[in-house]
PDB file of C-alpha atoms in Angstrom:
ATOM      1  CA  MET B   1       0.000   0.000   0.000  1.00  0.00           C
ATOM      2  CA  GLN B   2       2.930   2.345   0.600  1.00  0.00           C
ATOM      3  CA  ARG B   3       3.939   1.856  -3.025  1.00  0.00           C
ATOM      4  CA  ALA B   4       0.457   2.726  -4.271  1.00  0.00           C
ATOM      5  CA  SER B   5       0.229   5.783  -2.014  1.00  0.00           C
ATOM      6  CA  TYR B   6       3.641   7.012  -3.095  1.00  0.00           C
ATOM      7  CA  LEU B   7       2.842   6.597  -6.771  1.00  0.00           C
ATOM      8  CA  PHE B   8      -0.538   8.304  -6.375  1.00  0.00           C
ATOM      9  CA  LEU B   9       1.187  11.249  -4.657  1.00  0.00           C
ATOM     10  CA  SER B  10       3.809  11.513  -7.379  1.00  0.00           C
ATOM     11  CA  LEU B  11       1.207  11.345 -10.137  1.00  0.00           C
ATOM     12  CA  PHE B  12      -0.921  13.997  -8.451  1.00  0.00           C
ATOM     13  CA  ILE B  13       1.990  16.408  -7.958  1.00  0.00           C
ATOM     14  CA  ILE B  14       3.242  15.900 -11.499  1.00  0.00           C
ATOM     15  CA  LEU B  15      -0.251  16.320 -12.927  1.00  0.00           C
ATOM     16  CA  ASN B  16      -0.721  19.663 -11.215  1.00  0.00           C
ATOM     17  CA  TYR B  17       2.774  20.790 -12.203  1.00  0.00           C
ATOM     18  CA  LEU B  18       2.258  19.868 -15.841  1.00  0.00           C
ATOM     19  CA  THR B  19      -1.178  21.464 -15.883  1.00  0.00           C
ATOM     20  CA  CYS B  20       0.309  24.750 -14.739  1.00  0.00           C
ATOM     21  CA  ARG B  21       3.284  24.404 -17.058  1.00  0.00           C
ATOM     22  CA  SER B  22       1.136  23.774 -20.131  1.00  0.00           C
ATOM     23  CA  PHE B  23      -0.167  27.343 -19.898  1.00  0.00           C
ATOM     24  CA  ALA B  24       3.224  28.933 -19.129  1.00  0.00           C
ATOM     25  CA  SER B  25       5.572  30.017 -21.893  1.00  0.00           C
ATOM     26  CA  GLU B  26       7.028  33.422 -21.156  1.00  0.00           C
ATOM     27  CA  GLY B  27       9.606  33.619 -23.932  1.00  0.00           C
ATOM     28  CA  ASP B  28       7.309  34.023 -26.910  1.00  0.00           C
ATOM     29  CA  ASP B  29       5.431  36.801 -25.078  1.00  0.00           C
ATOM     30  CA  GLN B  30       8.586  38.900 -24.678  1.00  0.00           C
ATOM     31  CA  PRO B  31       8.578  42.086 -26.819  1.00  0.00           C
ATOM     32  CA  ALA B  32      12.260  41.564 -27.655  1.00  0.00           C
ATOM     33  CA  PHE B  33      11.541  38.130 -29.064  1.00  0.00           C
ATOM     34  CA  ASN B  34       8.562  39.243 -31.151  1.00  0.00           C
ATOM     35  CA  HIS B  35      10.488  42.255 -32.473  1.00  0.00           C
ATOM     36  CA  CYS B  36      13.414  40.001 -33.400  1.00  0.00           C
ATOM     37  CA  VAL B  37      11.161  37.569 -35.244  1.00  0.00           C
ATOM     38  CA  ASP B  38       9.294  40.332 -37.123  1.00  0.00           C
ATOM     39  CA  GLU B  39      12.548  41.958 -38.176  1.00  0.00           C
ATOM     40  CA  CYS B  40      14.058  38.630 -39.240  1.00  0.00           C
ATOM     41  CA  VAL B  41      11.042  37.719 -41.362  1.00  0.00           C
ATOM     42  CA  GLN B  42      11.004  41.109 -43.049  1.00  0.00           C
ATOM     43  CA  LEU B  43      14.747  41.134 -43.812  1.00  0.00           C
ATOM     44  CA  SER B  44      15.478  37.447 -44.417  1.00  0.00           C
ATOM     45  CA  CYS B  45      12.400  35.793 -45.858  1.00  0.00           C
ATOM     46  CA  PRO B  46      12.097  34.115 -48.200  1.00  0.00           C
ATOM     47  CA  VAL B  47      15.439  32.317 -47.928  1.00  0.00           C
ATOM     48  CA  GLU B  48      16.808  29.002 -49.128  1.00  0.00           C
ATOM     49  CA  LEU B  49      17.042  26.605 -46.180  1.00  0.00           C
ATOM     50  CA  ASP B  50      19.376  23.631 -46.025  1.00  0.00           C
ATOM     51  CA  PHE B  51      18.309  20.115 -46.988  1.00  0.00           C
ATOM     52  CA  PHE B  52      17.479  18.830 -43.495  1.00  0.00           C
ATOM     53  CA  LEU B  53      15.413  21.889 -42.572  1.00  0.00           C
ATOM     54  CA  LYS B  54      13.408  21.538 -45.755  1.00  0.00           C
ATOM     55  CA  LEU B  55      13.061  17.794 -45.191  1.00  0.00           C
ATOM     56  CA  LEU B  56      11.541  18.393 -41.752  1.00  0.00           C
ATOM     57  CA  LYS B  57       9.288  21.170 -43.051  1.00  0.00           C
ATOM     58  CA  TRP B  58      10.953  24.155 -41.418  1.00  0.00           C
ATOM     59  CA  SER B  59       9.716  27.419 -42.872  1.00  0.00           C
ATOM     60  CA  CYS B  60      11.642  30.670 -43.067  1.00  0.00           C
ATOM     61  CA  SER B  61       9.429  32.009 -40.278  1.00  0.00           C
ATOM     62  CA  ASP B  62      10.147  28.930 -38.130  1.00  0.00           C
ATOM     63  CA  ASN B  63      13.846  29.409 -38.731  1.00  0.00           C
ATOM     64  CA  CYS B  64      13.606  33.048 -37.650  1.00  0.00           C
ATOM     65  CA  LYS B  65      11.915  31.984 -34.416  1.00  0.00           C
ATOM     66  CA  TYR B  66      14.702  29.478 -33.765  1.00  0.00           C
ATOM     67  CA  THR B  67      17.445  32.024 -34.531  1.00  0.00           C
ATOM     68  CA  CYS B  68      15.893  34.680 -32.299  1.00  0.00           C
ATOM     69  CA  MET B  69      15.307  32.171 -29.514  1.00  0.00           C
ATOM     70  CA  GLN B  70      18.971  31.169 -29.539  1.00  0.00           C
ATOM     71  CA  SER B  71      20.296  34.734 -29.733  1.00  0.00           C
ATOM     72  CA  LEU B  72      18.132  35.869 -26.809  1.00  0.00           C
ATOM     73  CA  THR B  73      19.207  32.807 -24.818  1.00  0.00           C
ATOM     74  CA  ASP B  74      22.875  33.648 -25.529  1.00  0.00           C
ATOM     75  CA  LYS B  75      22.242  37.150 -24.211  1.00  0.00           C
ATOM     76  CA  ALA B  76      20.407  35.862 -21.121  1.00  0.00           C
ATOM     77  CA  LEU B  77      23.270  33.526 -20.231  1.00  0.00           C
ATOM     78  CA  GLN B  78      25.838  36.289 -20.698  1.00  0.00           C
ATOM     79  CA  GLU B  79      23.888  38.729 -18.519  1.00  0.00           C
ATOM     80  CA  GLY B  80      22.814  36.154 -15.948  1.00  0.00           C
ATOM     81  CA  THR B  81      19.116  36.767 -16.548  1.00  0.00           C
ATOM     82  CA  PRO B  82      16.455  34.018 -16.663  1.00  0.00           C
ATOM     83  CA  VAL B  83      16.328  31.652 -19.628  1.00  0.00           C
ATOM     84  CA  TYR B  84      12.805  31.455 -20.992  1.00  0.00           C
ATOM     85  CA  GLN B  85      10.796  28.752 -22.667  1.00  0.00           C
ATOM     86  CA  TYR B  86       9.419  29.476 -26.113  1.00  0.00           C
ATOM     87  CA  TYR B  87       6.144  27.961 -27.294  1.00  0.00           C
ATOM     88  CA  GLY B  88       6.221  25.594 -24.322  1.00  0.00           C
ATOM     89  CA  LYS B  89       9.759  24.325 -24.932  1.00  0.00           C
ATOM     90  CA  TRP B  90      13.234  25.148 -23.739  1.00  0.00           C
ATOM     91  CA  PRO B  91      15.665  26.660 -26.277  1.00  0.00           C
ATOM     92  CA  PHE B  92      17.300  23.422 -27.436  1.00  0.00           C
ATOM     93  CA  TYR B  93      20.057  23.281 -29.994  1.00  0.00           C
ATOM     94  CA  ARG B  94      18.640  21.547 -33.016  1.00  0.00           C
ATOM     95  CA  PHE B  95      20.616  18.931 -34.947  1.00  0.00           C
ATOM     96  CA  LEU B  96      19.961  18.231 -38.635  1.00  0.00           C
ATOM     97  CA  GLY B  97      16.622  19.946 -38.182  1.00  0.00           C
ATOM     98  CA  ILE B  98      15.702  17.831 -35.129  1.00  0.00           C
ATOM     99  CA  GLN B  99      14.201  20.043 -32.428  1.00  0.00           C
ATOM    100  CA  GLU B 100      15.040  17.943 -29.354  1.00  0.00           C
ATOM    101  CA  PRO B 101      17.943  15.590 -30.200  1.00  0.00           C
ATOM    102  CA  ALA B 102      18.319  14.096 -26.710  1.00  0.00           C
ATOM    103  CA  SER B 103      14.628  13.210 -26.359  1.00  0.00           C
ATOM    104  CA  VAL B 104      14.710  11.724 -29.857  1.00  0.00           C
ATOM    105  CA  ILE B 105      17.697   9.492 -29.072  1.00  0.00           C
ATOM    106  CA  PHE B 106      16.224   8.334 -25.763  1.00  0.00           C
ATOM    107  CA  SER B 107      12.810   7.699 -27.342  1.00  0.00           C
ATOM    108  CA  ILE B 108      14.539   5.498 -29.908  1.00  0.00           C
ATOM    109  CA  GLY B 109      16.256   3.692 -27.026  1.00  0.00           C
ATOM    110  CA  ASN B 110      12.902   2.960 -25.402  1.00  0.00           C
ATOM    111  CA  GLY B 111      11.528   1.746 -28.718  1.00  0.00           C
ATOM    112  CA  LEU B 112      14.475  -0.623 -29.126  1.00  0.00           C
ATOM    113  CA  VAL B 113      13.801  -2.107 -25.678  1.00  0.00           C
ATOM    114  CA  ASN B 114      10.253  -2.879 -26.782  1.00  0.00           C
ATOM    115  CA  LEU B 115      11.545  -4.334 -30.054  1.00  0.00           C
ATOM    116  CA  TYR B 116      14.007  -6.559 -28.175  1.00  0.00           C
ATOM    117  CA  TYR B 117      11.306  -7.986 -25.930  1.00  0.00           C
ATOM    118  CA  PHE B 118       8.921  -8.353 -28.855  1.00  0.00           C
ATOM    119  CA  GLN B 119      11.470 -10.676 -30.462  1.00  0.00           C
ATOM    120  CA  LEU B 120      12.307 -12.415 -27.177  1.00  0.00           C
ATOM    121  CA  ILE B 121       8.669 -13.118 -26.325  1.00  0.00           C
ATOM    122  CA  ARG B 122       7.986 -14.510 -29.793  1.00  0.00           C
ATOM    123  CA  LYS B 123      10.960 -16.863 -29.484  1.00  0.00           C
ATOM    124  CA  LYS B 124      10.859 -17.923 -25.825  1.00  0.00           C
ATOM    125  CA  ALA B 125       7.355 -17.476 -24.480  1.00  0.00           C
ATOM    126  CA  PRO B 126       5.343 -20.728 -24.399  1.00  0.00           C
ATOM    127  CA  SER B 127       3.005 -20.873 -27.381  1.00  0.00           C
ATOM    128  CA  THR B 128       0.246 -22.394 -25.242  1.00  0.00           C
ATOM    129  CA  SER B 129       0.193 -19.491 -22.787  1.00  0.00           C
ATOM    130  CA  HIS B 130      -2.992 -17.454 -23.068  1.00  0.00           C
ATOM    131  CA  LEU B 131      -0.988 -14.340 -22.150  1.00  0.00           C
ATOM    132  CA  ARG B 132       1.581 -14.696 -24.947  1.00  0.00           C
ATOM    133  CA  GLY B 133      -0.416 -12.869 -27.623  1.00  0.00           C
ATOM    134  CA  PHE B 134      -1.441 -10.121 -25.218  1.00  0.00           C
ATOM    135  CA  LEU B 135       2.177  -9.571 -24.187  1.00  0.00           C
ATOM    136  CA  ILE B 136       3.308  -9.423 -27.821  1.00  0.00           C
ATOM    137  CA  LEU B 137       0.636  -6.786 -28.464  1.00  0.00           C
ATOM    138  CA  TYR B 138       1.942  -4.929 -25.388  1.00  0.00           C
ATOM    139  CA  THR B 139       5.374  -4.600 -27.013  1.00  0.00           C
ATOM    140  CA  LEU B 140       3.866  -3.557 -30.366  1.00  0.00           C
ATOM    141  CA  LEU B 141       1.898  -0.755 -28.713  1.00  0.00           C
ATOM    142  CA  GLY B 142       5.057   0.212 -26.835  1.00  0.00           C
ATOM    143  CA  MET B 143       7.007   0.452 -30.097  1.00  0.00           C
ATOM    144  CA  ASN B 144       4.215   2.523 -31.636  1.00  0.00           C
ATOM    145  CA  ALA B 145       4.152   4.919 -28.674  1.00  0.00           C
ATOM    146  CA  TRP B 146       7.902   5.477 -28.723  1.00  0.00           C
ATOM    147  CA  LEU B 147       7.933   5.828 -32.496  1.00  0.00           C
ATOM    148  CA  TRP B 148       5.526   8.739 -32.260  1.00  0.00           C
ATOM    149  CA  SER B 149       7.458  10.162 -29.319  1.00  0.00           C
ATOM    150  CA  THR B 150      10.519  10.131 -31.576  1.00  0.00           C
ATOM    151  CA  ILE B 151       8.621  11.822 -34.407  1.00  0.00           C
ATOM    152  CA  PHE B 152       7.067  14.414 -32.095  1.00  0.00           C
ATOM    153  CA  HIS B 153      10.390  15.405 -30.535  1.00  0.00           C
ATOM    154  CA  THR B 154      11.938  15.522 -33.984  1.00  0.00           C
ATOM    155  CA  ARG B 155       9.391  18.065 -35.182  1.00  0.00           C
ATOM    156  CA  ASP B 156       6.658  19.461 -32.992  1.00  0.00           C
ATOM    157  CA  ARG B 157       3.610  19.903 -35.213  1.00  0.00           C
ATOM    158  CA  LYS B 158      -0.064  19.624 -34.345  1.00  0.00           C
ATOM    159  CA  PHE B 159      -0.394  16.228 -36.017  1.00  0.00           C
ATOM    160  CA  THR B 160       2.753  14.764 -34.432  1.00  0.00           C
ATOM    161  CA  GLU B 161       1.644  16.096 -31.052  1.00  0.00           C
ATOM    162  CA  LEU B 162      -1.758  14.429 -31.365  1.00  0.00           C
ATOM    163  CA  MET B 163      -0.243  11.121 -32.455  1.00  0.00           C
ATOM    164  CA  ASP B 164       2.216  11.234 -29.550  1.00  0.00           C
ATOM    165  CA  TYR B 165      -0.576  11.827 -27.039  1.00  0.00           C
ATOM    166  CA  PHE B 166      -2.949   9.286 -28.570  1.00  0.00           C
ATOM    167  CA  SER B 167      -0.289   6.574 -28.838  1.00  0.00           C
ATOM    168  CA  ALA B 168       0.827   7.105 -25.248  1.00  0.00           C
ATOM    169  CA  GLY B 169      -2.805   7.061 -24.097  1.00  0.00           C
ATOM    170  CA  LEU B 170      -3.427   3.814 -25.961  1.00  0.00           C
ATOM    171  CA  LEU B 171      -0.413   2.197 -24.268  1.00  0.00           C
ATOM    172  CA  VAL B 172      -1.547   3.352 -20.823  1.00  0.00           C
ATOM    173  CA  LEU B 173      -5.083   2.045 -21.409  1.00  0.00           C
ATOM    174  CA  TYR B 174      -3.843  -1.288 -22.745  1.00  0.00           C
ATOM    175  CA  SER B 175      -1.546  -1.633 -19.732  1.00  0.00           C
ATOM    176  CA  LEU B 176      -4.629  -1.513 -17.517  1.00  0.00           C
ATOM    177  CA  PHE B 177      -6.427  -4.020 -19.763  1.00  0.00           C
ATOM    178  CA  TYR B 178      -3.477  -6.422 -19.520  1.00  0.00           C
ATOM    179  CA  ALA B 179      -3.270  -5.991 -15.742  1.00  0.00           C
ATOM    180  CA  ILE B 180      -6.964  -6.859 -15.361  1.00  0.00           C
ATOM    181  CA  ILE B 181      -6.917 -10.001 -17.515  1.00  0.00           C
ATOM    182  CA  ARG B 182      -3.737 -11.179 -15.786  1.00  0.00           C
ATOM    183  CA  VAL B 183      -4.546 -10.378 -12.162  1.00  0.00           C
ATOM    184  CA  CYS B 184      -8.202 -11.401 -12.400  1.00  0.00           C
ATOM    185  CA  ARG B 185      -7.176 -14.434 -14.500  1.00  0.00           C
ATOM    186  CA  VAL B 186      -9.753 -13.780 -17.187  1.00  0.00           C
ATOM    187  CA  ARG B 187      -9.658 -16.880 -19.411  1.00  0.00           C
ATOM    188  CA  ASN B 188     -13.053 -16.993 -21.057  1.00  0.00           C
ATOM    189  CA  SER B 189     -12.721 -15.727 -24.633  1.00  0.00           C
ATOM    190  CA  LEU B 190     -16.164 -14.127 -24.564  1.00  0.00           C
ATOM    191  CA  ALA B 191     -15.348 -12.251 -21.362  1.00  0.00           C
ATOM    192  CA  ILE B 192     -12.072 -11.038 -22.883  1.00  0.00           C
ATOM    193  CA  LYS B 193     -13.916  -9.853 -26.000  1.00  0.00           C
ATOM    194  CA  TRP B 194     -16.470  -7.970 -23.938  1.00  0.00           C
ATOM    195  CA  LEU B 195     -13.785  -6.386 -21.791  1.00  0.00           C
ATOM    196  CA  GLY B 196     -11.770  -5.515 -24.889  1.00  0.00           C
ATOM    197  CA  THR B 197     -14.840  -3.928 -26.482  1.00  0.00           C
ATOM    198  CA  VAL B 198     -15.347  -1.743 -23.398  1.00  0.00           C
ATOM    199  CA  PHE B 199     -11.732  -0.568 -23.542  1.00  0.00           C
ATOM    200  CA  VAL B 200     -11.909   0.098 -27.295  1.00  0.00           C
ATOM    201  CA  CYS B 201     -15.053   2.178 -26.772  1.00  0.00           C
ATOM    202  CA  LEU B 202     -13.380   4.143 -23.981  1.00  0.00           C
ATOM    203  CA  TYR B 203     -10.396   4.861 -26.209  1.00  0.00           C
ATOM    204  CA  VAL B 204     -12.538   5.885 -29.187  1.00  0.00           C
ATOM    205  CA  ALA B 205     -14.596   8.177 -26.939  1.00  0.00           C
ATOM    206  CA  HIS B 206     -11.397   9.696 -25.513  1.00  0.00           C
ATOM    207  CA  VAL B 207      -9.866  10.358 -28.938  1.00  0.00           C
ATOM    208  CA  GLY B 208     -13.195  11.592 -30.282  1.00  0.00           C
ATOM    209  CA  LYS B 209     -13.561  14.142 -27.492  1.00  0.00           C
ATOM    210  CA  LEU B 210     -10.050  15.471 -28.101  1.00  0.00           C
ATOM    211  CA  THR B 211     -10.347  15.652 -31.881  1.00  0.00           C
ATOM    212  CA  ILE B 212     -14.024  16.461 -32.504  1.00  0.00           C
ATOM    213  CA  VAL B 213     -14.970  18.527 -29.442  1.00  0.00           C
ATOM    214  CA  SER B 214     -11.712  20.234 -28.436  1.00  0.00           C
ATOM    215  CA  PHE B 215      -8.231  19.241 -27.394  1.00  0.00           C
ATOM    216  CA  ASP B 216      -8.186  19.773 -23.654  1.00  0.00           C
ATOM    217  CA  TYR B 217      -4.658  19.245 -22.279  1.00  0.00           C
ATOM    218  CA  THR B 218      -5.849  19.154 -18.680  1.00  0.00           C
ATOM    219  CA  TYR B 219      -8.529  16.558 -19.404  1.00  0.00           C
ATOM    220  CA  ASN B 220      -6.032  14.435 -21.357  1.00  0.00           C
ATOM    221  CA  MET B 221      -3.579  14.458 -18.458  1.00  0.00           C
ATOM    222  CA  TYR B 222      -6.245  13.630 -15.891  1.00  0.00           C
ATOM    223  CA  ALA B 223      -7.525  10.758 -18.042  1.00  0.00           C
ATOM    224  CA  ASN B 224      -4.051   9.224 -18.346  1.00  0.00           C
ATOM    225  CA  VAL B 225      -3.246   9.662 -14.676  1.00  0.00           C
ATOM    226  CA  ILE B 226      -6.549   8.074 -13.585  1.00  0.00           C
ATOM    227  CA  VAL B 227      -6.027   5.072 -15.863  1.00  0.00           C
ATOM    228  CA  GLY B 228      -2.422   4.755 -14.709  1.00  0.00           C
ATOM    229  CA  ALA B 229      -3.522   4.943 -11.077  1.00  0.00           C
ATOM    230  CA  CYS B 230      -6.063   2.164 -11.683  1.00  0.00           C
ATOM    231  CA  GLN B 231      -3.302  -0.029 -13.084  1.00  0.00           C
ATOM    232  CA  ILE B 232      -1.197   0.676  -9.989  1.00  0.00           C
ATOM    233  CA  LEU B 233      -4.106  -0.385  -7.771  1.00  0.00           C
ATOM    234  CA  VAL B 234      -4.591  -3.631  -9.692  1.00  0.00           C
ATOM    235  CA  TRP B 235      -0.916  -4.659  -9.550  1.00  0.00           C
ATOM    236  CA  SER B 236      -0.464  -3.455  -5.956  1.00  0.00           C
ATOM    237  CA  GLY B 237      -3.466  -5.471  -4.813  1.00  0.00           C
ATOM    238  CA  TRP B 238      -2.110  -8.524  -6.627  1.00  0.00           C
ATOM    239  CA  TYR B 239       1.314  -8.079  -5.028  1.00  0.00           C
ATOM    240  CA  ILE B 240      -0.121  -7.781  -1.520  1.00  0.00           C
ATOM    241  CA  VAL B 241      -2.227 -10.911  -2.004  1.00  0.00           C
ATOM    242  CA  GLN B 242       0.772 -12.888  -3.266  1.00  0.00           C
ATOM    243  CA  MET B 243       2.967 -11.820  -0.356  1.00  0.00           C
ATOM    244  CA  LEU B 244       0.282 -12.777   2.156  1.00  0.00           C
ATOM    245  CA  LYS B 245       0.056 -16.304   0.809  1.00  0.00           C
ATOM    246  CA  LYS B 246       1.988 -18.673   3.019  1.00  0.00           C
ATOM    247  CA  GLY B 247       4.770 -20.569   1.352  1.00  0.00           C
ATOM    248  CA  ASN B 248       4.403 -18.598  -1.883  1.00  0.00           C
ATOM    249  CA  ASN B 249       7.122 -16.023  -1.317  1.00  0.00           C
ATOM    250  CA  LYS B 250       9.862 -18.044  -2.988  1.00  0.00           C
ATOM    251  CA  SER B 251       7.959 -18.872  -6.166  1.00  0.00           C
ATOM    252  CA  MET B 252       6.728 -15.293  -6.452  1.00  0.00           C
ATOM    253  CA  SER B 253      10.077 -13.663  -5.711  1.00  0.00           C
ATOM    254  CA  TYR B 254      10.168 -12.233  -9.237  1.00  0.00           C
ATOM    255  CA  ALA B 255       7.370  -9.876  -8.169  1.00  0.00           C
ATOM    256  CA  ARG B 256      10.037  -7.614  -6.730  1.00  0.00           C
ATOM    257  CA  LEU B 257      10.964  -6.701 -10.305  1.00  0.00           C
ATOM    258  CA  GLY B 258       7.555  -5.130 -10.788  1.00  0.00           C
ATOM    259  CA  ILE B 259       7.843  -3.229  -7.511  1.00  0.00           C
ATOM    260  CA  ILE B 260      11.329  -1.936  -8.331  1.00  0.00           C
ATOM    261  CA  SER B 261      10.210  -0.910 -11.798  1.00  0.00           C
ATOM    262  CA  GLY B 262       7.088   0.829 -10.468  1.00  0.00           C
ATOM    263  CA  LEU B 263       8.981   2.744  -7.795  1.00  0.00           C
ATOM    264  CA  GLY B 264      11.695   3.594 -10.298  1.00  0.00           C
ATOM    265  CA  VAL B 265       9.183   5.036 -12.738  1.00  0.00           C
ATOM    266  CA  SER B 266       7.630   7.095  -9.969  1.00  0.00           C
ATOM    267  CA  LEU B 267      11.007   8.466  -8.856  1.00  0.00           C
ATOM    268  CA  ALA B 268      12.072   9.128 -12.443  1.00  0.00           C
ATOM    269  CA  ALA B 269       8.807  10.952 -13.127  1.00  0.00           C
ATOM    270  CA  SER B 270       9.662  13.340 -10.304  1.00  0.00           C
ATOM    271  CA  LEU B 271      12.386  14.718 -12.582  1.00  0.00           C
ATOM    272  CA  GLU B 272       9.581  16.684 -14.226  1.00  0.00           C
ATOM    273  CA  LEU B 273       9.123  18.539 -10.925  1.00  0.00           C
ATOM    274  CA  PHE B 274      12.692  19.822 -11.080  1.00  0.00           C
ATOM    275  CA  ASP B 275      12.473  21.250 -14.576  1.00  0.00           C
ATOM    276  CA  PHE B 276      15.479  23.336 -15.527  1.00  0.00           C
ATOM    277  CA  PRO B 277      16.985  24.983 -18.615  1.00  0.00           C
ATOM    278  CA  PRO B 278      18.651  22.263 -20.683  1.00  0.00           C
ATOM    279  CA  ILE B 279      22.263  21.437 -19.907  1.00  0.00           C
ATOM    280  CA  TRP B 280      24.322  22.387 -22.965  1.00  0.00           C
ATOM    281  CA  ARG B 281      20.896  23.275 -24.419  1.00  0.00           C
ATOM    282  CA  THR B 282      20.397  19.550 -24.963  1.00  0.00           C
ATOM    283  CA  PHE B 283      19.492  17.663 -21.770  1.00  0.00           C
ATOM    284  CA  ASP B 284      16.449  18.853 -19.844  1.00  0.00           C
ATOM    285  CA  ALA B 285      14.355  17.077 -17.215  1.00  0.00           C
ATOM    286  CA  HIS B 286      12.007  15.616 -19.814  1.00  0.00           C
ATOM    287  CA  SER B 287      14.813  14.078 -21.882  1.00  0.00           C
ATOM    288  CA  LEU B 288      16.391  12.616 -18.730  1.00  0.00           C
ATOM    289  CA  TRP B 289      12.989  11.133 -17.882  1.00  0.00           C
ATOM    290  CA  HIS B 290      13.034   9.393 -21.254  1.00  0.00           C
ATOM    291  CA  LEU B 291      16.569   8.179 -20.546  1.00  0.00           C
ATOM    292  CA  SER B 292      15.567   6.708 -17.184  1.00  0.00           C
ATOM    293  CA  THR B 293      12.651   4.757 -18.645  1.00  0.00           C
ATOM    294  CA  ILE B 294      14.983   2.699 -20.870  1.00  0.00           C
ATOM    295  CA  PRO B 295      16.300   0.421 -18.073  1.00  0.00           C
ATOM    296  CA  LEU B 296      12.998   0.613 -16.186  1.00  0.00           C
ATOM    297  CA  THR B 297      11.060  -0.612 -19.231  1.00  0.00           C
ATOM    298  CA  ALA B 298      13.486  -3.515 -19.585  1.00  0.00           C
ATOM    299  CA  LEU B 299      12.959  -4.350 -15.913  1.00  0.00           C
ATOM    300  CA  TRP B 300       9.186  -4.230 -16.365  1.00  0.00           C
ATOM    301  CA  TYR B 301       9.306  -6.666 -19.283  1.00  0.00           C
ATOM    302  CA  MET B 302      11.556  -8.968 -17.265  1.00  0.00           C
ATOM    303  CA  PHE B 303       8.832  -8.996 -14.634  1.00  0.00           C
ATOM    304  CA  LEU B 304       6.084  -9.643 -17.188  1.00  0.00           C
ATOM    305  CA  MET B 305       8.036 -12.509 -18.781  1.00  0.00           C
ATOM    306  CA  GLU B 306       8.791 -14.116 -15.445  1.00  0.00           C
ATOM    307  CA  ASP B 307       5.120 -13.764 -14.575  1.00  0.00           C
ATOM    308  CA  LEU B 308       4.075 -15.306 -17.883  1.00  0.00           C
ATOM    309  CA  TRP B 309       6.280 -18.334 -17.239  1.00  0.00           C
ATOM    310  CA  HIS B 310       5.075 -18.590 -13.670  1.00  0.00           C
ATOM    311  CA  GLU B 311       1.482 -18.689 -14.907  1.00  0.00           C
ATOM    312  CA  ALA B 312       2.328 -21.255 -17.584  1.00  0.00           C
ATOM    313  CA  ASN B 313       4.110 -23.437 -15.040  1.00  0.00           C
ATOM    314  CA  HIS B 314       1.277 -23.065 -12.558  1.00  0.00           C
ATOM    315  CA  GLU B 315      -1.438 -24.007 -15.036  1.00  0.00           C
ATOM    316  CA  ASN B 316       0.237 -26.272 -17.560  1.00  0.00           C
ATOM    317  CA  THR B 317       3.276 -27.634 -15.699  1.00  0.00           C
ATOM    318  CA  PHE B 318       5.794 -25.939 -17.972  1.00  0.00           C
ATOM    319  CA  THR B 319       9.397 -25.835 -16.822  1.00  0.00           C
ATOM    320  CA  SER B 320       9.971 -22.382 -15.380  1.00  0.00           C
ATOM    321  CA  TYR B 321      11.958 -20.047 -17.599  1.00  0.00           C
ATOM    322  CA  LYS B 322      14.367 -18.069 -15.436  1.00  0.00           C
ATOM    323  CA  LEU B 323      15.604 -14.607 -16.342  1.00  0.00           C
ATOM    324  CA  LEU B 324      17.189 -14.236 -12.933  1.00  0.00           C
ATOM    325  CA  PRO B 325      19.986 -16.241 -11.347  1.00  0.00           C
TER     326      PRO B 325
END
């Protein structure tokens, strides 16, 4: 229960912080910035941009905003005045037209972890396990989410932003679906179909509200946090039950992987609370959060694979597959 309480607290604090942050972007409201951009557009546009900027759809106006943002940041650092965010982002150095190189690299790293376990599960998970297909789908949705995270951090456009949010939301919702069918041991195919239909409808309604009605950042964050909190409750309840069972501690010792991963994610998420101007204009709190989730995601899949083999051994007398010594 301490784990659940701690994670709930972290999620609540981060939610409120992000809600406030989403409406705060002082840099692009500064008269000096707007004057710089207007002057740059008038004197420099149109201009021939390099290949990578054109490839990633940078316009002359976008390039002026980037140039002014960097020049004002240079001045702020020289004078010791505050460094501002512009359009909700810190003034990162771009690389080959990529807006946030560090977040892109770390998003790719997370995607590769999902790809590795996708291949590992296909090769080593027992084909008779009812959870095998669901776990493979888990990794596919993980790869999709991190792919769009990579694209979004490469170039922040309305479409890439929506796909990043929707893909992440789908992964969070599916994580809850998987937790329910595993912890509640849902085996009946009809029950799984009905439960899946409910989750699909919830997701369609969520996406529909954000695309047809209006995109509400606060609502989107609350929805994801609530679903994530529900998943925490499901796994925490399962863990408590397993630890209370006499004589089961040894066979369920792998459960500690899930606890370590969950606590690690919660601690790593707290990086968002200590947001700071990017080190070397490259590494900010958000990019470091993406970096931290690489080993934590691997740990989570280790837990899920151990759990899959435990279930297979428990139900079908398979020989336990050990990822741990």
